Coordinates of C-alpha atoms in Angstrom, one line a residue:
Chain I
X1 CA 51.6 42.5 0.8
X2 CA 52.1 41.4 -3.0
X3 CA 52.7 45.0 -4.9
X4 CA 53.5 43.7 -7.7
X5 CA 50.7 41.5 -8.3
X6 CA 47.4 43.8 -8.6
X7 CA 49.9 46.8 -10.4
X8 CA 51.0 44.5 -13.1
X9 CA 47.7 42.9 -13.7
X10 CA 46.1 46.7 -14.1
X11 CA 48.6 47.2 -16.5
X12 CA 48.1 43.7 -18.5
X13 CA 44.6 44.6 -18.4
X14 CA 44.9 47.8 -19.9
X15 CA 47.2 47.0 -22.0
X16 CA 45.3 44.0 -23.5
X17 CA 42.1 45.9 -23.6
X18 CA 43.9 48.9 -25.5
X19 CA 45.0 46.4 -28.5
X20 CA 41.8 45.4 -28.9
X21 CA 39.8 48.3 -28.4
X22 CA 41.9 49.9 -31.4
X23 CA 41.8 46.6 -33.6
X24 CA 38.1 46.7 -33.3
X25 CA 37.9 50.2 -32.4
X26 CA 39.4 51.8 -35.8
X27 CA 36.9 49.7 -38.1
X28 CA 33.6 50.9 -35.8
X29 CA 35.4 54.5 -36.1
X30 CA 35.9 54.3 -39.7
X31 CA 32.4 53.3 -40.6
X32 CA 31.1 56.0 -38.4
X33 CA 33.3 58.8 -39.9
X34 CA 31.8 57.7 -43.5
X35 CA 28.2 56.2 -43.4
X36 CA 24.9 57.9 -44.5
X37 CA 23.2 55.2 -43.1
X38 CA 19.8 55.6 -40.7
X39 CA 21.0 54.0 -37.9
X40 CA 24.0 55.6 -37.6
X41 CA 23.1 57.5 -34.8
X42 CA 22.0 54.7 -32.7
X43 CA 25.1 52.6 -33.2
X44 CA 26.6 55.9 -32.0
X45 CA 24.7 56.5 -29.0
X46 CA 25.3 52.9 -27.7
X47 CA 29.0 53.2 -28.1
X48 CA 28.9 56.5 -25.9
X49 CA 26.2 54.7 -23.3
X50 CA 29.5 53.8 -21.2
X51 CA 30.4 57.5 -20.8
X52 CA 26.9 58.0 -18.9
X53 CA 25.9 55.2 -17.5
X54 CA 27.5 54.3 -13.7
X55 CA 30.0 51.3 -14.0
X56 CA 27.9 48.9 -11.6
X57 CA 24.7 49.4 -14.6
X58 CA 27.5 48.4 -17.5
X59 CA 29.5 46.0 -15.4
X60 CA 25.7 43.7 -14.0
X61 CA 24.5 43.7 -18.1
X62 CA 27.8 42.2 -18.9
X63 CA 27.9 40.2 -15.8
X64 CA 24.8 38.9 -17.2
X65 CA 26.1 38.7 -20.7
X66 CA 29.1 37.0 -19.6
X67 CA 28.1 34.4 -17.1
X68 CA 27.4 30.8 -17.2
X69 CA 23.6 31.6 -18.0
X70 CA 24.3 34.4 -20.3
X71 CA 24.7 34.1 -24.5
X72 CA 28.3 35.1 -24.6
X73 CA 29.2 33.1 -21.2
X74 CA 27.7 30.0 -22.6
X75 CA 29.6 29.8 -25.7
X76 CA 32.8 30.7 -24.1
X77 CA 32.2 28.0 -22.3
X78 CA 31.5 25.3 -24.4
X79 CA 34.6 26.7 -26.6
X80 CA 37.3 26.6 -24.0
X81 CA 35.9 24.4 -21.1
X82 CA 36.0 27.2 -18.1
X83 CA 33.9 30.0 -17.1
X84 CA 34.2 33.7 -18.9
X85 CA 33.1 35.9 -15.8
X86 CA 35.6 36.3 -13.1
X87 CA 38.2 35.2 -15.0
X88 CA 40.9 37.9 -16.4
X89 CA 39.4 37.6 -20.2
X90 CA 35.7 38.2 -18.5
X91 CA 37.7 41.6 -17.5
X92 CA 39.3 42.2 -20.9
X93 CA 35.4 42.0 -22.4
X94 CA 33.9 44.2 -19.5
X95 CA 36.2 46.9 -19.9
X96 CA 36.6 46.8 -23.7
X97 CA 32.8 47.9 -23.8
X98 CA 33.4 49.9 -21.0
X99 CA 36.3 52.1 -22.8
X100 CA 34.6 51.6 -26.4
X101 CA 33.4 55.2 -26.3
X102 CA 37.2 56.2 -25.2
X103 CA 38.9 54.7 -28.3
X104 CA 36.2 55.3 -31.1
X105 CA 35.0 59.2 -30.5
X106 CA 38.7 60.2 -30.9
X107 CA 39.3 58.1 -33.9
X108 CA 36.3 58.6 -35.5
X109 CA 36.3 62.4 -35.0
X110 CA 40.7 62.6 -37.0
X111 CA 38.7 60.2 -39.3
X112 CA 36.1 62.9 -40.0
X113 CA 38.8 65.4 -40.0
X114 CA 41.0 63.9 -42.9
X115 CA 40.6 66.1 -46.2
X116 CA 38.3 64.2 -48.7
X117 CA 40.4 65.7 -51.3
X118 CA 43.7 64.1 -50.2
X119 CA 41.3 60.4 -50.2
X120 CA 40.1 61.4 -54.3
X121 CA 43.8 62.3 -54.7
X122 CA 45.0 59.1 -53.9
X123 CA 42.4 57.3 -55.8
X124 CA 42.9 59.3 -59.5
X125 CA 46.5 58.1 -58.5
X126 CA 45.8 54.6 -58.7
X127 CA 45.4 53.4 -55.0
X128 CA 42.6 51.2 -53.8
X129 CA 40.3 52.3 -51.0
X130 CA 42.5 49.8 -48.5
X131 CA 45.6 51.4 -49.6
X132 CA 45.0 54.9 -49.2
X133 CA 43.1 54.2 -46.0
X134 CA 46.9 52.5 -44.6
X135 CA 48.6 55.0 -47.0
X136 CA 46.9 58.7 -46.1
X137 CA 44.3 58.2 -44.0
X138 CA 45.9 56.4 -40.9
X139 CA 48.8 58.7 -41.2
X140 CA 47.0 61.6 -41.3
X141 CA 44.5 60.3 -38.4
X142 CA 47.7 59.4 -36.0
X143 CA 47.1 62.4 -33.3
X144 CA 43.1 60.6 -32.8
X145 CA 44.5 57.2 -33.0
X146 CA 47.1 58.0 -30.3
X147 CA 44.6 60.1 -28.3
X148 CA 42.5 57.2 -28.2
X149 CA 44.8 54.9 -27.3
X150 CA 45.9 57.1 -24.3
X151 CA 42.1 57.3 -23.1
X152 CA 41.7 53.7 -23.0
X153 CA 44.6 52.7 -21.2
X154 CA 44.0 55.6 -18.7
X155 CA 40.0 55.0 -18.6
X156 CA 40.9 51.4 -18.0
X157 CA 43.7 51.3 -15.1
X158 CA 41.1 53.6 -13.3
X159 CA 38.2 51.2 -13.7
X160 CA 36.9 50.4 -10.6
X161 CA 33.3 49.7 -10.6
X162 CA 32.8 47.0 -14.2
X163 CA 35.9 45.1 -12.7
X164 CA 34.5 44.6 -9.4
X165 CA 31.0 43.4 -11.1
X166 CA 32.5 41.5 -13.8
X167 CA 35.6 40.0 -11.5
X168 CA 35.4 39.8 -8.3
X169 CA 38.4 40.2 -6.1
X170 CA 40.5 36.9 -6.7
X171 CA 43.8 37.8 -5.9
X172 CA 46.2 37.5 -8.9
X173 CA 43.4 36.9 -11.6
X174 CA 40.9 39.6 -10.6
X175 CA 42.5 41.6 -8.2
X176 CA 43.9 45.0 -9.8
X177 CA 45.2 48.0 -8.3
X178 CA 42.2 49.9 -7.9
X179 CA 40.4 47.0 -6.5
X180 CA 43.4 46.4 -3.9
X181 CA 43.5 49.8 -2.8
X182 CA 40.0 49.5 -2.0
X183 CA 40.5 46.5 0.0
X184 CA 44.0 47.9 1.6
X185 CA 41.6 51.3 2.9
X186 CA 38.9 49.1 4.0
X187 CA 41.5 47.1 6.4
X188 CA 42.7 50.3 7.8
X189 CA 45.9 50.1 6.1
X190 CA 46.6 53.4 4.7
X191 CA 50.6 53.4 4.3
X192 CA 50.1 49.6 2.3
X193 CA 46.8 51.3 -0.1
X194 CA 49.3 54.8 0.0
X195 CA 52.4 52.9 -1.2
X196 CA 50.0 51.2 -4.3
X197 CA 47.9 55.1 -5.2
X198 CA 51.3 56.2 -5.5
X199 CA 52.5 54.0 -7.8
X200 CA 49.6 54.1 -9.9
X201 CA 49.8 57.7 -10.0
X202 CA 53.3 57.8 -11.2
X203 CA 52.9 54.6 -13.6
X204 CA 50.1 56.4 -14.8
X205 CA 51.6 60.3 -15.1
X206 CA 54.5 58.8 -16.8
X207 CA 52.5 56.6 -19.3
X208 CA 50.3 60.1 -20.1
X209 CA 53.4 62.4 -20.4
X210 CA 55.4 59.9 -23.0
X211 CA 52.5 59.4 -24.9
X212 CA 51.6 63.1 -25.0
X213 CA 55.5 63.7 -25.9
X214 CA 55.1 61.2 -28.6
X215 CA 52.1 62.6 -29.8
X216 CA 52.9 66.1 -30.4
X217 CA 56.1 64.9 -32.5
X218 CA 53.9 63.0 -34.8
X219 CA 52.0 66.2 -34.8
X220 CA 54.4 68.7 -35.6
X221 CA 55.7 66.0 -38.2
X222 CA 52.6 66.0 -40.0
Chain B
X1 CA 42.3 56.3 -80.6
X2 CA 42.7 60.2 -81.8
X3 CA 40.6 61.9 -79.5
X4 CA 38.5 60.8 -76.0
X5 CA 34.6 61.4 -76.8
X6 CA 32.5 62.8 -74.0
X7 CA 28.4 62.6 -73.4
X8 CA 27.6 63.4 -70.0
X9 CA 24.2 63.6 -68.7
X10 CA 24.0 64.9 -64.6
X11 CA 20.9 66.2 -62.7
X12 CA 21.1 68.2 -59.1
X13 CA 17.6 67.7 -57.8
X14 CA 16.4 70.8 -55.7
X15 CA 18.7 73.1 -57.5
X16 CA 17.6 73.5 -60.9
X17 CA 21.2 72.9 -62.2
X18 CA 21.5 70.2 -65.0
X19 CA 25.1 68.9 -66.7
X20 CA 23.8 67.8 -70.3
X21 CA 27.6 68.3 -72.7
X22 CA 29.0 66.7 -75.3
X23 CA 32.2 67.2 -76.1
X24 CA 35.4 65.7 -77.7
X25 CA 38.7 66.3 -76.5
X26 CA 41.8 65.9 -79.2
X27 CA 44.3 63.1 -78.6
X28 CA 48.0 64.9 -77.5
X29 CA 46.1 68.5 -77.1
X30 CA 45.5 70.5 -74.3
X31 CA 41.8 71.6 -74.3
X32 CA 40.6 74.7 -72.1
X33 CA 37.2 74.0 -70.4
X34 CA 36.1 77.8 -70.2
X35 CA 33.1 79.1 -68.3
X36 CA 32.3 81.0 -65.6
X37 CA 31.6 80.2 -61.6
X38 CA 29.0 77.7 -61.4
X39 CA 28.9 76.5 -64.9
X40 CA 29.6 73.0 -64.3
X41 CA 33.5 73.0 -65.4
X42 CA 34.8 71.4 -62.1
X43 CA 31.8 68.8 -61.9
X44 CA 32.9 68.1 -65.1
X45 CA 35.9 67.2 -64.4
X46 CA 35.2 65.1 -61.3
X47 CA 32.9 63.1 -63.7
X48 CA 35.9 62.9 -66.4
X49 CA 37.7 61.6 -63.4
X50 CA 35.4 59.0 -61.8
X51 CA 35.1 60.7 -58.5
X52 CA 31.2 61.0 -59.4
X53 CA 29.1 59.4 -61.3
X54 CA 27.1 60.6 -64.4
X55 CA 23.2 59.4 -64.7
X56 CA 23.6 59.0 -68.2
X57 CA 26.4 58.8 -71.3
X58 CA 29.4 57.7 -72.0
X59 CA 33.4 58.5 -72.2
X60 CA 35.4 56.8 -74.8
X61 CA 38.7 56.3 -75.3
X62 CA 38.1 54.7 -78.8
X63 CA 37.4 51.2 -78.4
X64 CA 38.2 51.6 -74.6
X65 CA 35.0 53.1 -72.1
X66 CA 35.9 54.4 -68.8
X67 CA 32.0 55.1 -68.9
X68 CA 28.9 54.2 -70.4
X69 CA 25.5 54.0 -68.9
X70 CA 23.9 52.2 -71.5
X71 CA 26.3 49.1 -71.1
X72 CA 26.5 49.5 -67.7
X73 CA 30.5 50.3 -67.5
X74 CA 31.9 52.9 -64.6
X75 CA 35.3 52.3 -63.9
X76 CA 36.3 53.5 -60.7
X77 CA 38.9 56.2 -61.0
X78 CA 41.7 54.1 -59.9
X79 CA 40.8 52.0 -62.9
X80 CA 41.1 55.2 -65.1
X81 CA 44.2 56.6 -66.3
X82 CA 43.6 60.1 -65.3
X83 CA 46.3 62.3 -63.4
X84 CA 44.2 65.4 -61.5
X85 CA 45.7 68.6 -60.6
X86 CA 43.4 69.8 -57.9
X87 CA 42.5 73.0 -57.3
X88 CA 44.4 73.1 -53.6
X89 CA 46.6 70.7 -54.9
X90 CA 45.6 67.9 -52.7
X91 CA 49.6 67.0 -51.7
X92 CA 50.0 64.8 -49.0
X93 CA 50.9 67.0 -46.0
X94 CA 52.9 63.7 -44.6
X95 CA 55.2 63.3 -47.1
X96 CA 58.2 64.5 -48.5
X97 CA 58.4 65.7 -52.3
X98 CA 59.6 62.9 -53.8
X99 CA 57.2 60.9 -52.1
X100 CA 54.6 62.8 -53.0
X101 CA 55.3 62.5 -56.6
X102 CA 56.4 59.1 -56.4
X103 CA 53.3 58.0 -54.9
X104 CA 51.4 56.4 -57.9
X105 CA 54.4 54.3 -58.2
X106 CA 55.6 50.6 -57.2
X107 CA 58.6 48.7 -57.8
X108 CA 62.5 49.3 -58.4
X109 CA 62.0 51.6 -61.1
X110 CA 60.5 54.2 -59.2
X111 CA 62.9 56.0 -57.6
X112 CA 64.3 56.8 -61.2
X113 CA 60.9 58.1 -62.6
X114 CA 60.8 60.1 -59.7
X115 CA 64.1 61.1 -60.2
X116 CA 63.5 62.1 -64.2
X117 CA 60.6 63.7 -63.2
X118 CA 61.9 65.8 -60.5
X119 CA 65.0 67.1 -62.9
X120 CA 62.1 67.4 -65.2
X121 CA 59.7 69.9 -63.6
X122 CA 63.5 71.8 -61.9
X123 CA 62.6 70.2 -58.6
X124 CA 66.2 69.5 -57.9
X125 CA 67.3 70.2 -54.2
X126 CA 63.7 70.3 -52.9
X127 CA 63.4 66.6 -52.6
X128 CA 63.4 65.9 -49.3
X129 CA 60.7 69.3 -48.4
X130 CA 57.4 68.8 -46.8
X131 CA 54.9 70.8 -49.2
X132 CA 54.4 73.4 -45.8
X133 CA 58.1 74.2 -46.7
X134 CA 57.5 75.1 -50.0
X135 CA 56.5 78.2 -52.2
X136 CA 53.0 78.1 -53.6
X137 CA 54.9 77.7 -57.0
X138 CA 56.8 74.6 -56.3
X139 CA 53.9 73.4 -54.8
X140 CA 52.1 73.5 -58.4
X141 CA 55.2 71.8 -59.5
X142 CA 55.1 68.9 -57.5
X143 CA 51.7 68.6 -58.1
X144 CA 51.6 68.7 -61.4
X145 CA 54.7 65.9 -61.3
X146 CA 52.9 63.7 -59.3
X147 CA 49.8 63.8 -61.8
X148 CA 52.1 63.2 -64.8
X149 CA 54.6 60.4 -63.4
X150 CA 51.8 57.4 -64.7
X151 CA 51.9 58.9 -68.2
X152 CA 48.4 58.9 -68.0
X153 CA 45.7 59.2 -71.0
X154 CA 43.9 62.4 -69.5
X155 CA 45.2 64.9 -67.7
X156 CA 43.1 66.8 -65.6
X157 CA 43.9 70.5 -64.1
X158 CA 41.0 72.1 -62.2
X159 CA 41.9 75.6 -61.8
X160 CA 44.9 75.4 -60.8
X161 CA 46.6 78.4 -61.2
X162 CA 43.6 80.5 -59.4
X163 CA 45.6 81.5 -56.0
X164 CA 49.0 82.1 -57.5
X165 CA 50.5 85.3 -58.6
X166 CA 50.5 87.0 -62.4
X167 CA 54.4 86.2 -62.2
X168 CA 54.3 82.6 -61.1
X169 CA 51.5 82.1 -63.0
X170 CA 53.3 82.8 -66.1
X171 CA 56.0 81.0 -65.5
X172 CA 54.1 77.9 -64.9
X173 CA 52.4 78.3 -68.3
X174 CA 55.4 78.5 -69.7
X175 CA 56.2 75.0 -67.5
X176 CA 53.0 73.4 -68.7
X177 CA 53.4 74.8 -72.5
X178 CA 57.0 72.7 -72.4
X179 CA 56.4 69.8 -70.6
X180 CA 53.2 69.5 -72.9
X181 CA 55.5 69.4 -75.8
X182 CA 58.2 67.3 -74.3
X183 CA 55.5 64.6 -73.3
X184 CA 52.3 65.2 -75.4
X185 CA 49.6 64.4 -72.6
X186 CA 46.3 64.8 -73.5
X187 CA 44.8 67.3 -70.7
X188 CA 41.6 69.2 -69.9
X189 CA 42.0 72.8 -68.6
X190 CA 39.2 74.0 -66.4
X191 CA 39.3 78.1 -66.0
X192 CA 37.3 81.1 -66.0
X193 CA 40.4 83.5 -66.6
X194 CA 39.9 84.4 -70.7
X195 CA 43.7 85.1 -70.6
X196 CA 44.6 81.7 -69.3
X197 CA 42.2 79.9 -71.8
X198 CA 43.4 81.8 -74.7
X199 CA 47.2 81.2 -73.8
X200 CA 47.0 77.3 -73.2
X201 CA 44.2 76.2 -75.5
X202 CA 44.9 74.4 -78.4
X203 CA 41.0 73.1 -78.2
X204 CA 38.5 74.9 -76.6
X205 CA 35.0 74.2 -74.7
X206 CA 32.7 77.1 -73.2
X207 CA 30.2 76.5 -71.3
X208 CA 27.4 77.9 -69.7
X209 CA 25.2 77.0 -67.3
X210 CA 26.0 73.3 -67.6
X211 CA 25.6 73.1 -71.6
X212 CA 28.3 73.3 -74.3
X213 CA 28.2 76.7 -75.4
X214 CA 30.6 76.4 -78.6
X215 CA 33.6 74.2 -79.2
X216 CA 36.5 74.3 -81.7
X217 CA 40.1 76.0 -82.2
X218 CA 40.7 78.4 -79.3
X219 CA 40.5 80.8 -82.4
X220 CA 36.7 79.8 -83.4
X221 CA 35.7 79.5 -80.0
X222 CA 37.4 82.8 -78.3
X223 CA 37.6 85.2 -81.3
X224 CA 34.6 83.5 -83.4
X225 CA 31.7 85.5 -84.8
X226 CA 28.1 86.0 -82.1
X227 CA 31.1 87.3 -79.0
X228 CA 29.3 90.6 -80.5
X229 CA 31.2 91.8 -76.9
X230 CA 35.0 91.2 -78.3
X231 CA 36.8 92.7 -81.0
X232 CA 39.5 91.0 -83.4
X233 CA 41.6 93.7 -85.9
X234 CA 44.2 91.9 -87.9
X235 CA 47.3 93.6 -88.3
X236 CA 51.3 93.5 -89.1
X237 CA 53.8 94.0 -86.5
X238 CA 56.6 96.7 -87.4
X239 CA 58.5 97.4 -84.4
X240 CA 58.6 96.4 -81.0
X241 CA 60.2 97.9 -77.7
X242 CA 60.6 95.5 -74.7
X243 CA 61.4 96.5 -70.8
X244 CA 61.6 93.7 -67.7
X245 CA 58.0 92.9 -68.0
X246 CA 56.4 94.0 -70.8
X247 CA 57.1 94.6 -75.0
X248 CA 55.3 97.2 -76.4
X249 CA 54.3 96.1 -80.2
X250 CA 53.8 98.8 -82.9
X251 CA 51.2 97.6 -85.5
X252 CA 49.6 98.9 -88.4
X253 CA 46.1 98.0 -89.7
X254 CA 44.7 99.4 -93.1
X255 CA 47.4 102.8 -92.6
X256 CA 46.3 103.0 -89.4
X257 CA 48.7 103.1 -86.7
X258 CA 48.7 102.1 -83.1
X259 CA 50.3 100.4 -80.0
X260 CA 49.5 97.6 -78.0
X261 CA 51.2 96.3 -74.8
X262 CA 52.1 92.5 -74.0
X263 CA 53.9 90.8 -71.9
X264 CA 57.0 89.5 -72.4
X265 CA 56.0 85.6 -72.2
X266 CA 53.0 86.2 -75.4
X267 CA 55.6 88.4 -77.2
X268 CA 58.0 85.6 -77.3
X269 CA 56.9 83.9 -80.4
X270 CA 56.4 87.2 -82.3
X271 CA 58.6 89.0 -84.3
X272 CA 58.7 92.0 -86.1
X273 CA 56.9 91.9 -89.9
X274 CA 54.5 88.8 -88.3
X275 CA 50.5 89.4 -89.4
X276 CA 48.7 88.6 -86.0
X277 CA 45.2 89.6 -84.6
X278 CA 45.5 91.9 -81.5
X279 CA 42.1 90.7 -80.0
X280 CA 40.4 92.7 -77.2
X281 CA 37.3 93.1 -74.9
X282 CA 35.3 95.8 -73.6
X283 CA 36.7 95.1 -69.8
X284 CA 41.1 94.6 -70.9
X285 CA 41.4 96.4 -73.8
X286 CA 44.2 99.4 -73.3
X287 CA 43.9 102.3 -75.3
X288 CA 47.1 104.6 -76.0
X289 CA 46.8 108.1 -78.4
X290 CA 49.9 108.0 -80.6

């Protein structure tokens, strides 16, 4: 059996789905953490609806979404000539709303948590609202935004159920370590779906523990 | 442009609490905003500073307006020249001093102002300190640095000196009273400490309950007639002892003799055979029998 294969694409997928869940993730946060607006509390309780809802009820609304009949699957589509769903950039959209709620509550809530005071400081001292959000309030939000970083690269190399609905199991495009495990156990073969668990366990202690290290320098720094 | 003009008009629906002053504020003087807790002062400020906005009036810098509702101008407060000492400071917990009070600044020249400014305010040494690592004194110092590097038009202080000690506090009054005359800023004091007003005034505003109560010369405003509360005895100094902290001034008023206690910093600029007014209220006066 191919090891390498289903390990390395967990990883690309969670890697790929981190960057964009904190590109788009830090924006959605940021408005969040400052809005009066009325339907504030809506857009937040659909960006927490993955923390709630079972996988399979996320991953068949994308599925539909994302498939040749749906919206999003259409206009892929007709923009790049092959289908969204089962592809590995249908699984970078499943689990980006799958691990929204992962990357946004942390950020949002060090957004929240950054003095107002420090903000009006760097105003009366010239800066624009863009510079003083790169200038003081990104620095000073580094522990969420690294928090939420972790949590979507962990939420995502454990996703199980979205990548199966949104997927499949196609072997090098699909297939990722949680999905060949499954296969591996339902074959009987233990030592092959042992020798993959492990692996993921230590890829994925080690990941945690360097981040974690990382992040309570940047702590103690600040 | 000799002096900023301010008309500020600012409900608080629910609360009862109006801002309705008008006030000028001398060009190259430090004006005292006196009143007590809840009077407005630090709203005041905020408005002076652009951080909220006034429902009516205007602030003018002669022909220049940082606000006016009846022309529709409200420059945001990067787009005013203002440099704000907060009350807690506000210094960026992620940087280093000279950061901190480098900040405002771009270019190549910055790293001299910073420089001036830091041999300036006797920051030397602590340049490369987070503000956790510093005293609560140099900690005003950088703050006030970092407020002054721009040269700004208005310099505002909102209470600053509140949390520190009687000692550091004097010695930063002393800071303020020198750089003030080294630079010339214009700045706005906010306090409710009678001492504090009275020792860096040079233009005065009370107020009370969101109104301007009296303005003028810290003289006509602190020691003028209707404070029916505060007494004001001219009299001639004619001898005067000093320890570590305090001098004790002898002075004689109509044949009458008697003592009064100050501390060393206020009996700097006296000497002995000066006329000055020992000035006193119910609550701080000290009464000695000679």
């Amino acid at each position: 059996m191919n090891y390498f294969e289903p390990i390395w694409l967990s990883v690309k997928l969670s890697f790929v789905t981190t960057v964009f869940l904190i590109i788009f993730g830090i924006p959605i946060a940021f408005w969040l953490a400052n809005t009066k607006s009325r339907i504030k509390p809506i857009i937040e309780a659909i960006t927490a609806l993955p923390i709630v809802l079972p996988p399979t009820v996320i991953g068949f609304y994308i599925l539909l979404a994302i498939g040749q009949k749906g919206p999003i699957g259409k206009l892929y589509e007709s923009l790049f000539d092959t289908q969204l769903a089962f592809s590995f950039s249908g699984l970078v959209v499943g689990s980006f709303f799958y691990s929204l709620p992962f990357a946004v509550q942390p950020i949002q809530a060090a957004f929240e948590g950054v003095d107002k005071g420090l903000v009006e400081a760097s105003w009366t001292l010239g800066k624009s609202k863009r510079e003083t959000f790169y200038r003081i309030i990104i620095p000073m939000s580094k522990r969420g935004l690294i928090t939420g970083g972790v949590l979507s690269f962990a939420h995502t190399m454990g996703e199980f159920g979205v990548v199966l609905m949104v997927g499949g199991n196609i072997p090098g495009v699909t297939k990722v370590a949680s999905i060949a495990i499954y296969d591996e156990v339902q074959a009987m073969n233990y030592s092959e779906a042992n020798i993959l668990a492990l692996f993921m366990l230590f890829l994925s202690f080690s990941v945690l523990l360097l981040i974690y290290r990382f992040n309570k320098r940047v702590v103690q720094s600040v | 442009m000799s002096h900023i003009d301010v008309k500020l008009k600012k409900t608080f629906p629910g609360t009862g609490f109006n801002i309705d002053v008008n006030f000028t504020l001398p060009k190259g003087e430090i004006t005292v905003i006196f009143g007590p807790s809840g009077s407005g002062k630090s709203t005041i400020l905020r408005l002076l500073a652009g951080l909220e906005c006034a429902e009516a009036g205007s602030i003018c810098l002669g022909s220049q307006s940082w606000f006016d509702s009846a022309k529709g101008i409200n420059l945001p407060p990067q787009k005013r020249s203002t440099g704000f000492l907060f009350q807690d400071l506000a210094l960026f917990p992620h940087l280093d001093v000279k950061a901190n009070i480098g900040y405002a600044l771009d270019g190549k020249n910055s790293l001299n102002s910073v420089k001036k400014m830091i041999e300036m305010t006797e920051l030397t040494g602590l340049e490369d300190r987070y503000p956790h690592e510093l005293s609560g004194g140099e900690k005003q110092r950088v703050a006030l640095s970092r407020a002054l590097i721009r040269s700004p038009e208005l310099l505002l202080l909102d209470e600053p000196f509140s949390a520190l000690d009687a000692a550091v506090k004097k010695t930063l009054y002393n800071e303020i009273i020198k750089l003030h005359k080294k630079i010339g800023f214009t700045a706005v004091l906010v306090t409710h400490d009678l001492a504090e007003a009275y020792r860096l005034a040079e233009h005065a505003v009370t107020l009370k309950s969101g109104k301007v109560e009296r303005q003028g010369s810290p003289e006509e405003v602190f020691l003028g007639k209707g404070l029916s509360t505060r007494i004001q005895i001219p009299v001639k100094v004619f001898a005067m002892e000093s320890d570590e902290i305090h001098t004790l001034l002898t002075v004689e008023e109509n044949g009458r003799t008697f003592r009064v206690f100050v501390d060393n910093d206020e009996a700097q600029s006296i000497s002995i055979g000066d006329e000055v007014i020992v000035a006193a209220k119910a609550s701080e006066a000290l009464v000695f029998k000679i």
